[in-house]
Short mmCIF file of C-alpha atoms in Angstrom, two decimals:
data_model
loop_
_atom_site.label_atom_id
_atom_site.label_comp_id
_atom_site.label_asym_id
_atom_site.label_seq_id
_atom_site.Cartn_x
_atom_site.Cartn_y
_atom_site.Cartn_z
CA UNK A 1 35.67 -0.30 77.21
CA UNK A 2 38.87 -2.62 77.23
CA UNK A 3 39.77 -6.03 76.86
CA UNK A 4 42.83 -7.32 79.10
CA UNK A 5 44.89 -10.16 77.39
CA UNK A 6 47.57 -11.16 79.71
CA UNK A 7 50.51 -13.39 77.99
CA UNK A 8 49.83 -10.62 75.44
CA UNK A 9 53.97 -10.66 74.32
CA UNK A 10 53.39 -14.55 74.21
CA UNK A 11 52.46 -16.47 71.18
CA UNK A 12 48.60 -17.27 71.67
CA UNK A 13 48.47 -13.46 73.21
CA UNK A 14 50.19 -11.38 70.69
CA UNK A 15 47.54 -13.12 68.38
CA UNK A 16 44.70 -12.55 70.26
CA UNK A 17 45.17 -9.60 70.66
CA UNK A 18 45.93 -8.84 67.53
CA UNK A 19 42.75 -9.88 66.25
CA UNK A 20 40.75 -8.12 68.99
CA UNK A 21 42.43 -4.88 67.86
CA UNK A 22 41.75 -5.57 64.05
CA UNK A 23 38.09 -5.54 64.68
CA UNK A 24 37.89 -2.25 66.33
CA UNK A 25 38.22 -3.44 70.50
CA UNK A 26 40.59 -1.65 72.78
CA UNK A 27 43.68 -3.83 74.12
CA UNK A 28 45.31 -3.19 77.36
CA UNK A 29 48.39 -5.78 77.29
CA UNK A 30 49.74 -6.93 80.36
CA UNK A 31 53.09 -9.44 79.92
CA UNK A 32 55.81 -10.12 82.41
CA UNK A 33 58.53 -10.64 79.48
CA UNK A 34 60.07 -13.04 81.42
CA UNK A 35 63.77 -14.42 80.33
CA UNK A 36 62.06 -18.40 80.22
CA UNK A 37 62.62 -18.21 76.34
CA UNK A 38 64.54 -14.77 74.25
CA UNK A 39 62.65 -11.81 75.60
CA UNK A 40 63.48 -10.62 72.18
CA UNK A 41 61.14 -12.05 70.44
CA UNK A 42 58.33 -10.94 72.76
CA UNK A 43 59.57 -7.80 72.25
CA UNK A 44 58.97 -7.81 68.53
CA UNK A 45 55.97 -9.09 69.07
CA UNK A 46 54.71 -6.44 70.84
CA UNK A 47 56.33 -4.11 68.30
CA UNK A 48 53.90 -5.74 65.60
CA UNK A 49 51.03 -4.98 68.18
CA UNK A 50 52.13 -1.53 68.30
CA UNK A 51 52.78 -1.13 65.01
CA UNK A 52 49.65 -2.41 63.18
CA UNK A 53 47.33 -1.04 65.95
CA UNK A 54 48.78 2.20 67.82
CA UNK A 55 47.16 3.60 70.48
CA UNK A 56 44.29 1.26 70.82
CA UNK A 57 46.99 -0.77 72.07
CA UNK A 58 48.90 -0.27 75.62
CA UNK A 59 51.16 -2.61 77.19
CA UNK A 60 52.10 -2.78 81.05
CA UNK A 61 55.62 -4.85 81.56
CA UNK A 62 54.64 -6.31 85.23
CA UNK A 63 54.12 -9.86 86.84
CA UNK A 64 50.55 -10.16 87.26
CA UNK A 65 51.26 -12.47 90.73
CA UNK A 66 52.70 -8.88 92.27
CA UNK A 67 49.01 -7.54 93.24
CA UNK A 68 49.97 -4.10 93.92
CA UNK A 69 51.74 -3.63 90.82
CA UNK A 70 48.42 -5.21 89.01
CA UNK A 71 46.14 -2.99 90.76
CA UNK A 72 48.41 0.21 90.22
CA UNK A 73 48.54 -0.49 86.64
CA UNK A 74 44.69 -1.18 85.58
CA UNK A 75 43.89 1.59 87.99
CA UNK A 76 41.43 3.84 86.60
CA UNK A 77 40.84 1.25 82.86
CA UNK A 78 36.69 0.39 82.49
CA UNK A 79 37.84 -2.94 82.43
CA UNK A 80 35.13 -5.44 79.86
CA UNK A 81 36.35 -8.36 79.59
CA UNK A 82 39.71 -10.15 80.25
CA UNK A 83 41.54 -12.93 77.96
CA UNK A 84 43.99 -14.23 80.74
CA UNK A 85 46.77 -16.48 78.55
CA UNK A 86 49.79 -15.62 80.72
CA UNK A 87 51.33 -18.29 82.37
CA UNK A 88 54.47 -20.15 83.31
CA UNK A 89 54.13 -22.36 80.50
CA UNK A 90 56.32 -25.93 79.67
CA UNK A 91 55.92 -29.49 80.79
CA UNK A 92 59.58 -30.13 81.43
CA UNK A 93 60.55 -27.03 82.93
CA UNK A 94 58.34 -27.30 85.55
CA UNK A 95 60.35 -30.34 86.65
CA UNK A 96 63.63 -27.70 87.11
CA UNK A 97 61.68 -24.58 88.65
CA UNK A 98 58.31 -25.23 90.18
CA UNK A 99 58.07 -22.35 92.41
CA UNK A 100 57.82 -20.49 88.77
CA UNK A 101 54.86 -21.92 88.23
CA UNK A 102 53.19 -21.71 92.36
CA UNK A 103 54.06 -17.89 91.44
CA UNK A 104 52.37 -17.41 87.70
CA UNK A 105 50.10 -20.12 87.49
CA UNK A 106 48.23 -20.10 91.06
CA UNK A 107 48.88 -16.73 92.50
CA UNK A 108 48.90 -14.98 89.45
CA UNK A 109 45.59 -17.02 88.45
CA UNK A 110 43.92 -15.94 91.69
CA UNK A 111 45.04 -12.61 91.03
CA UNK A 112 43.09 -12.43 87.95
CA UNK A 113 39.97 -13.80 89.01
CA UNK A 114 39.92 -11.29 91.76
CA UNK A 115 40.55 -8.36 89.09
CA UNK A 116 37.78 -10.04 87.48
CA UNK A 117 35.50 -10.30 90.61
CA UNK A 118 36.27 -6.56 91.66
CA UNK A 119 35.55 -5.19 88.66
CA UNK A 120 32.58 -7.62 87.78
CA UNK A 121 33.79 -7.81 84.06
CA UNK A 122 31.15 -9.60 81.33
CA UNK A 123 33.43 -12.63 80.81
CA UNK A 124 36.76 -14.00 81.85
CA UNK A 125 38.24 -16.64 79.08
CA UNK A 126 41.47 -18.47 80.56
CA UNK A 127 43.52 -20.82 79.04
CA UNK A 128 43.79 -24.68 80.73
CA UNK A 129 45.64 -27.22 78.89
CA UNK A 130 45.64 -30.29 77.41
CA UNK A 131 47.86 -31.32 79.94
CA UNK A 132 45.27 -31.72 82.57
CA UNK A 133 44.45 -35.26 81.16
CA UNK A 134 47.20 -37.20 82.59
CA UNK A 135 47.79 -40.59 81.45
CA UNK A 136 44.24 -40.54 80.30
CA UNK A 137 44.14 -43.59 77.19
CA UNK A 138 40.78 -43.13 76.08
CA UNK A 139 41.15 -40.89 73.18
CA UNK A 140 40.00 -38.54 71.84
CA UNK A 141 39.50 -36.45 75.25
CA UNK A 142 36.91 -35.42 76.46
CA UNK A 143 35.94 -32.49 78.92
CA UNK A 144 34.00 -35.18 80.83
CA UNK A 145 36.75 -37.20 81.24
CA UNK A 146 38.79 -37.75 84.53
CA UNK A 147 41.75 -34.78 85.18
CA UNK A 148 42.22 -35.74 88.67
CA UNK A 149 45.47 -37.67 87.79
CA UNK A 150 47.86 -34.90 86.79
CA UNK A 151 51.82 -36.41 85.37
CA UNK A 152 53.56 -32.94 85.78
CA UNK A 153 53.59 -29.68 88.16
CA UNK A 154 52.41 -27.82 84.88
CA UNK A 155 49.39 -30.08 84.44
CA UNK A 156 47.98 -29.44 88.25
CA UNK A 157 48.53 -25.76 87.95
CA UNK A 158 46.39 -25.69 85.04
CA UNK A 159 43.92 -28.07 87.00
CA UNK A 160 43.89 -25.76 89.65
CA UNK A 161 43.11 -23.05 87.37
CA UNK A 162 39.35 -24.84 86.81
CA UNK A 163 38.84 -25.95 89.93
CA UNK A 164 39.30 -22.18 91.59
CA UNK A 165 37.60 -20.40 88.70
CA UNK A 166 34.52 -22.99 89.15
CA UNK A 167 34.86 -21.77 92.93
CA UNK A 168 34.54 -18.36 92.06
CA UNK A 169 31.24 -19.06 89.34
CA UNK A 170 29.77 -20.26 92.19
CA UNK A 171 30.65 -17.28 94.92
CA UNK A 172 30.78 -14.86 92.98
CA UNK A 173 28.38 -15.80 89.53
CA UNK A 174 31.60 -14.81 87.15
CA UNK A 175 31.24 -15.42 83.96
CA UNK A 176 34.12 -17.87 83.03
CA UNK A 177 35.23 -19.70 80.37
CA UNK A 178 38.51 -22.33 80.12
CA UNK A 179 40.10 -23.36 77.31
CA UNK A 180 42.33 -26.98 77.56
CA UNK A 181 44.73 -26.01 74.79
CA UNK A 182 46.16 -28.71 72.32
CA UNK A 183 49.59 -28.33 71.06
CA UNK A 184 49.40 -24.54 68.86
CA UNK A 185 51.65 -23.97 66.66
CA UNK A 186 52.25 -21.15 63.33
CA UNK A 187 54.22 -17.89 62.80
CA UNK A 188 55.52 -16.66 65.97
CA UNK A 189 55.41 -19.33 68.06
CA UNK A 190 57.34 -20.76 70.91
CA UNK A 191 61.59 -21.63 71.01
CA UNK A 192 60.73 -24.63 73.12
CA UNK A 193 57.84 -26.15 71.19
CA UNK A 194 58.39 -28.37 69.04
CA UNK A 195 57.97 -26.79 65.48
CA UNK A 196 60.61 -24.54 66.24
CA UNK A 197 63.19 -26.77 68.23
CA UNK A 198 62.93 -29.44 65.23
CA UNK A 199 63.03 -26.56 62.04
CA UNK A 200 65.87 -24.99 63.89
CA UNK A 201 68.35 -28.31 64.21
CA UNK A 202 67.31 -29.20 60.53
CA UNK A 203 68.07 -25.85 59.10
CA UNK A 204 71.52 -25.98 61.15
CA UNK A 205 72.14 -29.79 59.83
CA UNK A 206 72.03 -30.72 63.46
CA UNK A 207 70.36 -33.70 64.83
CA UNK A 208 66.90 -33.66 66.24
CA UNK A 209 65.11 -35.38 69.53
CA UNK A 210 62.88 -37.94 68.58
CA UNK A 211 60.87 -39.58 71.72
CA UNK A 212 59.62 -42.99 71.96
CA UNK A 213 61.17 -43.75 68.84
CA UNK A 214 58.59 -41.08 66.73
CA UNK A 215 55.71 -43.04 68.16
CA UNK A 216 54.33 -40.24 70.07
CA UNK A 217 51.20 -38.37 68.41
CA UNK A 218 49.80 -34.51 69.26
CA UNK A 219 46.91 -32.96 68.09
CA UNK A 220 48.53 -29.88 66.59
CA UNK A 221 46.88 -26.76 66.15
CA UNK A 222 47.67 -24.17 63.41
CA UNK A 223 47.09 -20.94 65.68
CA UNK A 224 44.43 -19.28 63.34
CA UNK A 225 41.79 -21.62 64.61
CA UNK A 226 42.81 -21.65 68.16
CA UNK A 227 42.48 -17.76 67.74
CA UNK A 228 39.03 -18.02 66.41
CA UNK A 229 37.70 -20.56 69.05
CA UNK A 230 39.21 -18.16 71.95
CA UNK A 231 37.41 -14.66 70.58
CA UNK A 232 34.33 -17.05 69.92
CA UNK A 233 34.29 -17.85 73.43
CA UNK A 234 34.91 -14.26 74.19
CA UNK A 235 31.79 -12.83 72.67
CA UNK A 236 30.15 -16.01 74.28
CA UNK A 237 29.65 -15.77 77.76
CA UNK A 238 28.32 -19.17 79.85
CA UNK A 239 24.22 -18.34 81.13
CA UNK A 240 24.23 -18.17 84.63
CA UNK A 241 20.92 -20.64 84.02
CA UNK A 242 21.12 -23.55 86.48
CA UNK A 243 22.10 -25.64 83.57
CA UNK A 244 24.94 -28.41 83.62
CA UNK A 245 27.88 -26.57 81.29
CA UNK A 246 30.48 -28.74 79.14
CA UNK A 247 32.85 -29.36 82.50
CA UNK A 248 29.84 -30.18 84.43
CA UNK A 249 29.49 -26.56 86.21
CA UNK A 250 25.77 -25.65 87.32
CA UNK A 251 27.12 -22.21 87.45
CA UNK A 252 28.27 -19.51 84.18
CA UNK A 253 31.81 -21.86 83.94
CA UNK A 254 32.52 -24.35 81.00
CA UNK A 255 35.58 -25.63 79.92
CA UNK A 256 36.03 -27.15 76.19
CA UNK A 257 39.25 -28.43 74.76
CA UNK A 258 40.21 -26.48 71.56
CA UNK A 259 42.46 -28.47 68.77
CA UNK A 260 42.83 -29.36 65.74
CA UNK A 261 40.23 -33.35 66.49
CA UNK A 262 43.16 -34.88 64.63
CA UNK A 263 46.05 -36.85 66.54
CA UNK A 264 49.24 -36.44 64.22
CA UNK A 265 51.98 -39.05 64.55
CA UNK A 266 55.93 -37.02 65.26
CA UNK A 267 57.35 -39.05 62.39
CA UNK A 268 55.14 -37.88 59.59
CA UNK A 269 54.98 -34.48 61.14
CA UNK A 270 59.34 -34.77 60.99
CA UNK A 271 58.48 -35.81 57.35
CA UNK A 272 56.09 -32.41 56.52
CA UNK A 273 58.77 -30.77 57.73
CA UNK A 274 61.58 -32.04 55.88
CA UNK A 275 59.39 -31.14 52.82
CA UNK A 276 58.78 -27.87 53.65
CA UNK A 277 63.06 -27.35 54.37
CA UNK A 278 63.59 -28.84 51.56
CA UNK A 279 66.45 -30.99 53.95
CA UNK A 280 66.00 -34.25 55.30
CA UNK A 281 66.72 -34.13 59.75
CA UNK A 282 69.23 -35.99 61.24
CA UNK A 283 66.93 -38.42 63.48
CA UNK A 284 68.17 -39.09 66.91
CA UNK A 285 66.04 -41.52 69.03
CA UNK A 286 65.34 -40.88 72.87
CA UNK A 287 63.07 -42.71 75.60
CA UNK A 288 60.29 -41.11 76.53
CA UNK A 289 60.71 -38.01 79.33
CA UNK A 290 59.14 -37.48 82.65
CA UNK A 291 56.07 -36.17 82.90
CA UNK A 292 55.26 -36.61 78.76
CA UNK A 293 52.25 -38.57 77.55
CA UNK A 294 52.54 -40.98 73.94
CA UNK A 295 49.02 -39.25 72.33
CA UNK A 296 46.58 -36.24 72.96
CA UNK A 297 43.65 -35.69 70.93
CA UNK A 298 40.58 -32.98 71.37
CA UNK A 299 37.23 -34.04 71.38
CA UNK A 300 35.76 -30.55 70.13
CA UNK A 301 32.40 -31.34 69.93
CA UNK A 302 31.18 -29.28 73.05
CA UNK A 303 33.22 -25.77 71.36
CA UNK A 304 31.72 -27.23 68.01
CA UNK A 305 28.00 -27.17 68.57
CA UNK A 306 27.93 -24.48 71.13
CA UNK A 307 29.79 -21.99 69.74
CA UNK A 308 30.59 -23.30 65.74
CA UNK A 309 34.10 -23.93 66.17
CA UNK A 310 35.61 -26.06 63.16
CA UNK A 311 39.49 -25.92 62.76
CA UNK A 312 40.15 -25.91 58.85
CA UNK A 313 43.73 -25.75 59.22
CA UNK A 314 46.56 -29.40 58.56
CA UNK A 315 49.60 -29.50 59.55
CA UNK A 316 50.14 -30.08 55.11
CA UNK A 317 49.13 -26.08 55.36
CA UNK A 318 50.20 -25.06 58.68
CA UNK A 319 53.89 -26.23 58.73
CA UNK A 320 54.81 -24.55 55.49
CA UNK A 321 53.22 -21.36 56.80
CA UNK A 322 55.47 -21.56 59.74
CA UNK A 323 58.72 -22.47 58.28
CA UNK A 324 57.95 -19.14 55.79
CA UNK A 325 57.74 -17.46 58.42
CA UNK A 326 60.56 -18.90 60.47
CA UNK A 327 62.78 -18.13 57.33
CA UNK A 328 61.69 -14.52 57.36
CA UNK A 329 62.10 -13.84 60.62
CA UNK A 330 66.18 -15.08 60.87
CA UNK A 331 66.42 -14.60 57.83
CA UNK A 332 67.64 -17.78 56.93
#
């Protein structure tokens, strides 16, 4: 039997998969490799997959919004379960290019949950964000709170995502689970996140962007524990039990946020890394940007006490495990 994890040359996906392959399951990889940030590294990424893993892990380059191409290429695979992280991802860019995200995030989302439906698979775990909040000021979030109030493109696509998965619980009884994402971040992570964009300028002695004056806080998440809430989820599939669901589905559909329950503020995070450098960053300050929010923090108690999630992992760990790895990878 094999597990699908879409996004799998993305940072979330490569480690997903990665761990589904350590304990024994069989990966089938499916990854645009779109140009949106250096292909390059997705390509090594997959070359770790194939490296560590061989042939329990195959990879399909394809958009999975093109349906034919999706149906030619899991043609004849005894499809389990699918982990469905690919996405157009990025607040900002979907300011610039929004028909990116129509593509990947709606069709391509619809085009999974019909795989899903066709092949009635045991569970379907998608990836939401904690973008879908909005402006929302009572922190920390929670799933019960409102998400009908969207500040970027990104954020309804995501939205969407819930609202037609929750349509097709209820059609079709799929098992579904989302996953409202909070800030990841570790060793092989994203060129336009944050970690990266910030360890970059302050390894080059250039200066960095700092919005709102540094008074903006994330919940970041080292990506070990947002790999252990997603496979927990995995094994987990929602009862299809006429029981209200963290989301508020009657049907086998829950959505939980998954972070770290701790809002970090950007200036002491600048400060972890400048320690783990060993240089001190140029600071330059900027308003705040369209579509950005001042705080997100995850209310994890629904993952908590239905599935025993517990991140372990502070940014006092985390960041110094990414920089090593930063300075590894360029060499630098």
């Amino acid at each position: 039997m094999t597990v699908i994890v879409t996004g799998a040359a993305g940072f979330i996906g490569m480690h997903v998969a990665d761990a589904l392959l350590a304990r024994g399951e069989t990966v089938f990889g499916i990854d645009e490799c779109n140009a949106y940030y250096d292909p390059a590294l997705k390509a090594a990424r997959l070359a770790y997959l194939r490296d560590r893993h061989g042939a329990a892990f195959t990879f399909a380059k394809l958009d999975f919004a093109d349906t034919p191409a999706l149906d030619a290429a899991v043609a004849g695979l005894d499809i389990d379960r699918i982990v469905h992280l690919g996405a157009q991802a990025g607040v900002r860019y979907s300011i610039e290019n929004p028909m990116a995200y129509a593509r990947a995030n709606l069709v391509g989302h619809l085009n999974i949950l019909e795989l899903a439906r066709a092949r009635q698979v045991r569970h379907l775990v998608y990836a939401s964000s904690s973008s879908v909040y909005g402006g929302n000021d009572s922190v920390p979030f929670r799933v019960e709170d409102r998400t009908d109030r969207p500040l970027s493109l990104y954020a309804a696509t995501k939205k969407s995502n819930e609202l037609m998965s929750e349509s097709y619980a209820h059609l079709y009884r799929l098992p579904q689970t989302g996953l409202r994402f909070f800030t990841v971040y570790g060793p092989w992570g994203r060129p336009d996140m944050m970690m990266w964009i910030f360890t970059k300028a302050i390894l080059a002695g250039e200066p960095i962007p700092v919005f709102n004056a540094g008074r903006m806080e994330r919940d970041f998440t080292y990506i070990d524990d947002i790999v252990a809430g997603i496979v927990a989820a995995l094994d987990a599939p929602p009862a299809d039990d006429g029981q209200a669901k963290p989301g508020g589905s009657m049907g086998p559909h829950r959505v939980y946020n998954i972070g770290n329950s701790r809002a970090e503020q950007l200036g002491e995070v600048i400060d972890v890394l400048e320690q783990a450098i060993g240089r001190k960053a140029i600071r330059q300050d900027l308003p705040m940007q369209a579509g950005d929010v001042v705080r997100t923090c995850a209310d994890v108690s629904a993952i908590g006490n239905d599935l025993g999630f517990a991140p372990t992992t502070s940014i006092t760990e985390g960041v110094p495990r990414f920089i090593r790895w930063y300075r590894d990878y360029h060499g630098v």
